[in-house]
């Protein structure tokens, strides 16, 4: 247990964050300090590191360690040109790690795969667009094409891409949200009439209690720790709910505070830290609700906001009945927590007049994710914690514009009113049939129902579940197009024809016919603001994402659609068309001139419930039954600290005590002892699915950690191979990356047995 105790004393931020940032700057030879000073500043660029909002009064350095890593990753002096591919075949590159591929540098010119030489070779832009046009025009049906979008894409590029897809005739517009926060959107839309969070950044200064579920802000949204630190210092109670003890949720030193950094004086973040079983959140939340109802019936009562319940909700009676029928034995078994622990958390909720509930993928990537988030919403409705200052629901997004992509129409089941407005503005009839979401797209590729894939950023081959299945599906396509800044595994799982189209990054100057351009993004809290790059592009051959979409559209559609060249010449023209189609964007260009951008608004925040009944809904779900066999563990996948989604910045995980390696599995010491394992033992992770196919991640080193018994944790994307393509959250179709039943076997033994 000594190793476990050492890891739990780690402090987030502070001098360690400063030194790590300096090392990354030196490693990539980035001397452009002005670039860092323009991050998240008026007239500067939006950090690509996460979707956490900027305060209205931004400091001179409004960035964090992981933001610096993301910027350095883009601003590196390393380059990949034709000489690189002359030295490396794709077969050789497939043997390299995610980290090695990313470290080779920026892509500098368009490339086409040559199957005979097994290499990418240079191709001109117009020839590349012509090739794409021929493939798309040759499809038997528009639904044989899929246009995938990463959450890094700007509003302008996303709007043009969805327009291109719908003019082509398909709603096959999946995106990275299908793999992460789709469960939040489905759950909240049904419960409160909007799929977005209801809080603003200003609410964090007013909350009496903040509950953080299934989230590790220290590594994934470090700037969020600034708000949590301020809240903790003024006496706000912070309750952290996470199977792992995470440094950012225990003690934090803001690196901007020189005295605290130099003298190592951390702020304690969490008033209470609960470690439920992986997948135990639904039972925990029901337990807290049960405490509220029991307390309401006792003398004094008054813990529920009955006026809010009566005037703004429906389904309360069914919710009460469900809680009465749910026993404490079920709750304790399902959550892995005691009644006393759950009561302690409920007490903090009851003592608070204003509560914010935050969550991330720890909740959204479970089999019962939608049910869990709707139960969390029920819990917040009981206290009237929606539609008042300092309270509300806060799904914390990862990609810096994943929420904006959805607002711009990147969705496979578009709202009919959106399609009507789009068709009216561009004088065509958009397709009405639902398209393929990400998992469905991959399955359609495997079944030869899809022949062409265009990816606007991202790393689909690595981010998607069931890696072997996914790579085989991608490799069977007639055409794959990757619009990218750097090399990744998706470029190696290519179709019969394959293109890499290198694009500008966020930090780089975007010069079009009328001059320098700016794009826009939407953060997790519905603030829309500008992003303008200033750095000289990594190569003169790079094009912007809007320009690349326009080039593809012209080649595929001919005279159909708008004048693409005119739109791309001045992005104000794109925004004018957006304003004509999407509610909330009227006078788009004028609003952007406001300091900090503008707020889109949120109906539920105003207590306008856009549900069929006009009220917020208590939606009742039973607790799931037993999900594992006796010898299985509940595996959750997670990021290392030196990582942003599938992008690996380094091989360390400072906050969890890991250095120079990634193939590790975190286990409770008693689970290690029961299996005869010692620290450093190598094991294979084996998952099993209904299809009967074993899925294996090999050669993982055992690390003892403060995690509940019966649970395990390991890094993605290395463990995505363990998630079956058909294992996803009910109704949101989000892969179950946070609850994978696995068994452990000595390294190599599983292969020997199967052979």
Coordinates of C-alpha atoms in Angstrom, one line a residue, residues 110 125 129 132 152 157 160-161 164 454-456 481-484 500-504 512 541-555 564 568 571:
X110 CA -1.4 16.8 -50.2
X125 CA -4.7 20.1 -54.7
X129 CA -10.2 17.4 -55.5
X132 CA -12.7 13.0 -54.7
X152 CA -11.7 20.8 -33.4
X157 CA -16.0 24.7 -41.7
X160 CA -20.0 24.2 -45.0
X161 CA -19.3 20.5 -44.5
X164 CA -21.9 19.8 -48.7
X454 CA -14.1 12.0 -45.5
X455 CA -12.8 12.8 -42.1
X456 CA -12.5 16.5 -41.1
X481 CA -9.9 11.3 -47.2
X482 CA -8.1 12.5 -44.0
X483 CA -8.0 16.3 -43.5
X484 CA -5.2 16.6 -40.9
X500 CA -4.2 13.1 -46.9
X501 CA -5.1 16.8 -47.2
X502 CA -3.0 19.0 -44.8
X503 CA -4.8 21.9 -43.2
X504 CA -4.1 25.0 -41.2
X512 CA -8.0 34.2 -48.3
X541 CA 0.8 24.2 -49.4
X542 CA -1.6 24.1 -46.5
X543 CA -5.2 25.2 -46.9
X544 CA -7.9 26.1 -44.5
X545 CA -10.7 23.6 -43.6
X546 CA -13.4 25.9 -45.2
X547 CA -11.3 26.1 -48.4
X548 CA -10.8 22.3 -48.5
X549 CA -14.5 21.7 -48.1
X550 CA -15.2 24.2 -50.8
X551 CA -12.7 22.5 -53.1
X552 CA -14.3 19.1 -52.6
X553 CA -17.8 20.4 -53.0
X554 CA -17.0 22.2 -56.3
X555 CA -15.4 19.0 -57.7
X564 CA -18.2 28.2 -52.9
X568 CA -14.5 31.1 -48.8
X571 CA -15.8 34.1 -43.9

